[in-house]
CSV table of C-alpha atoms in Angstrom, one decimal:
chain,number,residue,atom,x,y,z
F,1,MET,CA,23.2,-20.5,-12.3
F,2,LYS,CA,21.1,-19.0,-15.4
F,3,ILE,CA,20.8,-21.2,-18.1
F,4,LYS,CA,22.1,-19.6,-21.5
F,5,SER,CA,21.7,-20.9,-25.0
F,6,SER,CA,22.5,-19.5,-28.5
F,7,LEU,CA,19.6,-18.2,-30.0
F,8,GLY,CA,20.4,-19.9,-33.2
F,9,SER,CA,19.4,-23.3,-31.9
F,10,ALA,CA,16.5,-21.8,-30.0
F,11,MET,CA,13.8,-22.6,-32.5
F,12,ASP,CA,13.2,-24.4,-35.9
F,13,ASN,CA,12.9,-22.0,-38.6
F,14,ASN,CA,9.6,-23.7,-39.4
F,15,GLU,CA,8.2,-23.7,-35.9
F,16,VAL,CA,5.6,-20.9,-35.0
F,17,PRO,CA,7.4,-18.7,-32.5
F,18,PHE,CA,6.3,-19.4,-28.9
F,19,THR,CA,5.2,-15.6,-28.3
F,20,LYS,CA,3.1,-16.0,-31.4
F,21,GLN,CA,1.8,-19.3,-29.9
F,22,MET,CA,0.8,-17.3,-26.7
F,23,ARG,CA,-0.9,-14.5,-28.6
F,24,ILE,CA,-2.8,-16.8,-30.6
F,25,ALA,CA,-4.2,-18.7,-27.5
F,26,THR,CA,-5.1,-15.7,-25.5
F,27,ARG,CA,-7.3,-14.6,-28.4
F,28,GLU,CA,-9.7,-17.3,-27.0
F,29,ILE,CA,-10.5,-15.1,-24.2
F,30,HIS,CA,-10.8,-11.7,-26.0
F,31,ASP,CA,-14.7,-12.0,-26.1
F,32,ILE,CA,-17.2,-9.3,-26.3
F,33,SER,CA,-17.0,-8.7,-22.4
F,34,ASP,CA,-13.2,-8.3,-22.5
F,35,ALA,CA,-13.4,-5.9,-25.4
F,36,LEU,CA,-15.8,-3.7,-23.6
F,37,ILE,CA,-13.7,-3.8,-20.3
F,38,ASN,CA,-10.6,-2.9,-22.4
F,39,ALA,CA,-12.5,0.0,-24.3
F,40,LYS,CA,-13.8,1.1,-21.0
F,41,LEU,CA,-10.5,1.3,-19.3
F,42,GLY,CA,-8.9,3.1,-22.4
F,43,ILE,CA,-11.4,5.8,-22.3
F,44,ALA,CA,-11.7,6.2,-18.7
F,45,MET,CA,-7.9,6.2,-18.0
F,46,THR,CA,-7.6,9.6,-19.6
F,47,ASP,CA,-9.5,11.0,-16.6
F,48,ASP,CA,-7.2,11.6,-13.6
F,49,GLU,CA,-9.3,10.0,-10.8
F,50,VAL,CA,-9.3,6.6,-12.9
F,51,TRP,CA,-6.0,7.1,-13.7
F,52,LYS,CA,-4.4,7.4,-10.4
F,53,TYR,CA,-6.4,4.3,-9.0
F,54,GLY,CA,-5.4,2.3,-12.2
F,55,ILE,CA,-1.8,3.1,-11.3
F,56,LEU,CA,-2.3,2.2,-7.8
F,57,TYR,CA,-3.9,-1.1,-8.4
F,58,PHE,CA,-1.4,-2.1,-11.2
F,59,TYR,CA,1.3,-0.9,-9.1
F,60,GLU,CA,1.3,-4.1,-6.8
F,61,VAL,CA,1.3,-6.3,-9.6
F,62,PHE,CA,4.6,-5.0,-11.2
F,63,LYS,CA,6.0,-4.5,-7.7
F,64,TYR,CA,5.4,-8.3,-7.2
F,65,MET,CA,6.9,-9.3,-10.6
F,66,GLU,CA,9.9,-7.0,-10.3
F,67,GLU,CA,10.8,-8.4,-6.7
F,68,ALA,CA,10.1,-11.9,-8.1
F,69,MET,CA,12.8,-11.3,-10.8
F,70,THR,CA,15.0,-10.3,-8.1
F,71,ARG,CA,14.4,-13.4,-6.1
F,72,LEU,CA,14.7,-15.8,-9.2
F,73,GLU,CA,17.4,-13.8,-10.7
F,74,HIS,CA,19.7,-17.1,-10.9
F,75,THR,CA,16.7,-19.0,-13.1
F,76,LEU,CA,15.1,-18.7,-16.3
F,77,VAL,CA,12.5,-16.4,-14.9
F,78,GLY,CA,15.5,-13.9,-14.3
F,79,ASP,CA,16.4,-13.9,-17.9
F,80,LEU,CA,13.3,-12.0,-18.7
F,81,ASP,CA,14.5,-9.3,-16.6
F,82,ILE,CA,15.3,-7.2,-19.8
F,83,PRO,CA,17.6,-4.1,-18.9
F,84,GLY,CA,15.4,-1.0,-18.9
F,85,ILE,CA,12.0,-2.8,-18.2
F,86,ARG,CA,11.5,-2.0,-14.6
F,87,ARG,CA,9.1,0.6,-13.7
F,88,VAL,CA,8.1,0.4,-10.1
F,89,SER,CA,9.9,3.5,-9.0
F,90,GLU,CA,8.0,5.5,-11.8
F,91,PHE,CA,4.7,3.8,-10.4
F,92,GLU,CA,5.9,5.2,-6.9
F,93,LYS,CA,6.6,8.5,-8.2
F,94,ASP,CA,3.0,8.9,-9.8
F,95,ILE,CA,1.3,7.3,-6.7
F,96,GLU,CA,3.0,10.0,-4.5
F,97,TYR,CA,2.2,12.8,-6.8
F,98,TYR,CA,-1.7,11.9,-6.7
F,99,PHE,CA,-2.2,10.4,-3.2
F,100,GLY,CA,0.8,12.1,-1.3
F,101,ALA,CA,3.8,10.3,0.2
F,102,GLU,CA,2.3,10.2,3.8
F,103,TRP,CA,-0.6,8.4,2.9
F,104,PHE,CA,1.2,6.0,0.5
F,105,ARG,CA,3.7,5.1,3.1
F,106,ASN,CA,1.5,4.8,6.1
F,107,GLU,CA,-2.1,4.3,5.3
F,108,TYR,CA,-2.1,2.6,1.8
F,109,ARG,CA,-3.5,-1.1,2.1
F,110,PRO,CA,-4.1,-2.9,-1.4
F,111,THR,CA,-7.7,-3.6,-2.3
F,112,GLU,CA,-9.3,-7.0,-2.2
F,113,SER,CA,-9.2,-7.5,-5.9
F,114,VAL,CA,-5.5,-6.4,-5.9
F,115,GLN,CA,-4.7,-8.6,-3.0
F,116,GLU,CA,-6.4,-11.8,-4.9
F,117,TYR,CA,-4.1,-10.8,-7.8
F,118,ILE,CA,-0.9,-11.0,-5.6
F,119,ASP,CA,-1.9,-14.0,-3.9
F,120,HIS,CA,-2.3,-15.9,-7.3
F,121,LEU,CA,1.4,-14.6,-8.3
F,122,ALA,CA,2.7,-15.9,-4.8
F,123,GLU,CA,1.0,-19.3,-5.3
F,124,LEU,CA,2.6,-19.5,-8.8
F,125,GLU,CA,6.2,-18.7,-7.3
F,126,LYS,CA,5.7,-21.1,-4.5
F,127,ASP,CA,4.5,-24.1,-6.5
F,128,GLU,CA,5.5,-23.2,-10.2
F,129,PRO,CA,7.7,-20.2,-10.4
F,130,HIS,CA,8.3,-20.5,-14.1
F,131,LEU,CA,4.8,-19.8,-14.9
F,132,LEU,CA,5.4,-16.3,-13.7
F,133,MET,CA,7.0,-15.6,-17.0
F,134,ALA,CA,3.7,-15.5,-18.6
F,135,PHE,CA,2.6,-12.4,-16.3
F,136,ILE,CA,6.1,-10.8,-16.7
F,137,TYR,CA,5.8,-11.3,-20.7
F,138,HIS,CA,2.5,-9.9,-21.2
F,139,MET,CA,2.3,-7.1,-18.7
F,140,TYR,CA,5.5,-5.4,-19.6
F,141,MET,CA,4.8,-6.0,-23.4
F,142,GLY,CA,1.3,-4.5,-22.7
F,143,LEU,CA,2.8,-1.5,-20.6
F,144,PHE,CA,5.5,-0.6,-23.3
F,145,SER,CA,2.8,-0.8,-26.0
F,146,GLY,CA,-0.7,0.4,-24.6
F,147,GLY,CA,1.4,2.7,-22.1
F,148,GLN,CA,2.7,4.6,-25.0
F,149,ILE,CA,-0.8,5.3,-26.6
F,150,LEU,CA,-2.5,6.1,-23.2
F,151,HIS,CA,0.5,8.6,-22.5
F,152,LYS,CA,-0.4,10.3,-26.0
F,153,LYS,CA,-3.8,10.4,-25.2
F,154,ARG,CA,-3.5,12.1,-21.9
F,155,GLN,CA,-0.9,14.4,-23.3
F,156,ILE,CA,-3.5,15.7,-25.8
F,157,GLU,CA,-6.3,16.1,-23.3
F,158,ALA,CA,-4.1,18.0,-21.1
F,159,LYS,CA,-3.4,20.4,-23.7
F,160,LEU,CA,-7.0,20.9,-24.4
F,161,ARG,CA,-7.4,21.3,-20.6
F,162,LEU,CA,-9.9,18.2,-20.4
F,163,ARG,CA,-8.3,17.3,-17.1
F,164,THR,CA,-6.8,18.8,-14.0
F,165,ALA,CA,-3.2,17.6,-14.0
F,166,GLN,CA,-0.5,19.4,-15.5
F,167,PRO,CA,1.1,17.9,-18.7
F,168,GLY,CA,3.8,15.5,-17.8
F,169,GLN,CA,2.8,15.2,-14.1
F,170,GLY,CA,1.6,12.1,-12.5
F,171,GLU,CA,2.5,9.9,-15.6
F,172,ALA,CA,6.1,8.8,-15.1
F,173,VAL,CA,5.0,5.3,-15.6
F,174,THR,CA,4.2,5.5,-19.3
F,175,ASN,CA,7.1,8.2,-19.8
F,176,PHE,CA,9.6,6.3,-21.6
F,177,GLU,CA,11.6,9.3,-22.8
F,178,GLY,CA,15.1,8.0,-23.2
F,179,LYS,CA,14.2,4.4,-23.6
F,180,ASN,CA,14.4,2.6,-27.0
F,181,VAL,CA,11.0,1.0,-26.5
F,182,SER,CA,11.3,-0.8,-30.0
F,183,ASN,CA,14.5,-2.6,-28.8
F,184,ILE,CA,13.3,-3.6,-25.4
F,185,LYS,CA,10.0,-5.3,-26.7
F,186,ARG,CA,12.2,-6.8,-29.3
F,187,GLU,CA,14.7,-8.3,-26.6
F,188,MET,CA,11.9,-9.3,-24.3
F,189,THR,CA,10.3,-11.2,-27.2
F,190,GLU,CA,13.5,-12.9,-28.4
F,191,MET,CA,14.4,-13.8,-24.8
F,192,MET,CA,11.0,-15.5,-24.3
F,193,ASN,CA,11.3,-17.5,-27.3
F,194,LYS,CA,14.8,-18.5,-26.4
F,195,ILE,CA,13.7,-19.5,-22.9
F,196,ALA,CA,10.4,-21.6,-24.3
F,197,SER,CA,13.4,-23.7,-26.5
F,198,GLN,CA,14.9,-24.8,-23.1
F,199,LEU,CA,11.5,-26.0,-21.7
F,200,ASP,CA,9.6,-29.2,-22.1
F,201,GLU,CA,6.5,-29.3,-24.0
F,202,VAL,CA,4.4,-29.8,-21.0
F,203,THR,CA,5.8,-26.7,-19.3
F,204,ARG,CA,5.3,-24.7,-22.6
F,205,ARG,CA,1.7,-25.9,-22.5
F,206,LYS,CA,1.4,-24.5,-19.0
F,207,LEU,CA,2.7,-21.3,-19.7
F,208,ILE,CA,0.3,-20.6,-22.5
F,209,GLU,CA,-2.6,-21.7,-20.3
F,210,GLU,CA,-1.3,-19.2,-17.5
F,211,SER,CA,-1.1,-16.6,-20.4
F,212,LYS,CA,-5.0,-16.7,-20.5
F,213,ASN,CA,-5.1,-16.1,-16.8
F,214,VAL,CA,-3.1,-12.8,-17.4
F,215,PHE,CA,-5.9,-11.3,-19.2
F,216,ARG,CA,-8.8,-12.9,-17.1
F,217,MET,CA,-7.1,-11.4,-14.0
F,218,ASN,CA,-6.4,-8.1,-15.3
F,219,ASN,CA,-10.2,-7.9,-16.6
F,220,LYS,CA,-11.3,-8.9,-13.2
F,221,MET,CA,-9.2,-6.1,-11.4
F,222,VAL,CA,-10.2,-3.5,-14.0
F,223,LYS,CA,-13.7,-3.7,-13.3
F,224,THR,CA,-13.1,-2.8,-9.6
F,225,ILE,CA,-11.2,0.6,-10.3
F,226,PRO,CA,-13.5,3.2,-9.0
F,227,GLY,CA,-15.2,5.9,-11.4
F,228,THR,CA,-14.7,4.1,-14.9
F,229,THR,CA,-18.5,4.0,-15.5
F,230,ARG,CA,-18.8,7.5,-14.3
F,231,VAL,CA,-16.3,8.7,-16.7
F,232,ILE,CA,-17.6,6.9,-19.6
F,233,VAL,CA,-21.1,8.3,-19.1
F,234,ARG,CA,-20.0,11.9,-18.7
F,235,LYS,CA,-18.0,11.6,-21.8
F,236,MET,CA,-20.8,9.9,-23.7
F,237,VAL,CA,-23.0,12.9,-22.7
F,238,LYS,CA,-20.4,15.5,-23.8
F,239,PHE,CA,-20.3,13.8,-27.0
F,240,SER,CA,-23.9,13.6,-27.5
F,241,LEU,CA,-24.2,17.3,-26.8
F,242,PHE,CA,-21.9,18.1,-29.5
F,243,VAL,CA,-23.0,15.6,-32.1
F,244,ILE,CA,-26.7,15.4,-31.8
F,245,PRO,CA,-27.1,19.3,-32.8
F,246,VAL,CA,-24.6,18.8,-35.5
F,247,ILE,CA,-26.6,15.8,-37.0
F,248,ILE,CA,-29.9,18.1,-36.8
F,249,GLY,CA,-28.1,20.8,-38.5
F,250,MET,CA,-27.0,18.7,-41.3
F,251,VAL,CA,-30.7,17.3,-41.7
F,252,ILE,CA,-32.2,20.5,-41.7
F,253,ALA,CA,-29.6,22.0,-44.3
F,254,LYS,CA,-30.4,18.9,-46.5
F,255,ASN,CA,-34.0,19.3,-46.3
F,256,ARG,CA,-33.7,23.0,-47.3
F,257,TYR,CA,-31.5,22.0,-50.2
F,258,LEU,CA,-33.9,19.5,-51.5
F,259,ALA,CA,-36.6,21.9,-51.2
């Protein structure tokens, strides 16, 4: 059976919430390299080619987590299955839009980097399934936070006709219309803290350490998404073609004014 406890006894008022402890611990791996990878993905994901492969790669991760939450529904892992968080069906809609249903159903195979990620999750579920909660918490919180930002950026670029897909198409996974995202994130944070209060200190430490692996594995997989470097270079060239003439014009105008 699921273990439930009152939130009031979950944590001492003077104790740092477990979710905050997780955030603090993961800052250690956000070095310059990680920051560059995240910035690279944030810019490149507004390009349809990179976007569709990003969705394809992360689809497998979310699919595994959602299937694991079903398999472990009578455990603390299942308690993190907050109503409204599941997104696999939206991932599949986007994949079929970009790649076609026939290819997706009959020809698609996960890449080596994606399979390595899934193998890690499978190993956790086999040996220490409660550690899957680190991935579930961070990945869904990231999707509901960063996903909104990416969705808005893509909407703007679509309106400016800087990408080929029509507005709203191929981005079901980041379209949270009809969902109260703030409430979902709040409920997930409260549940994670509630669960942590029922764990021993050793297990809590392991969860915090596994949280670091979430970001390490994401960064490793992001590096293999096709086209990210190409998009960054193209956008930098476009930016320089606009900015450099403006700067030259400003310098010329300034010199004329001073003369």
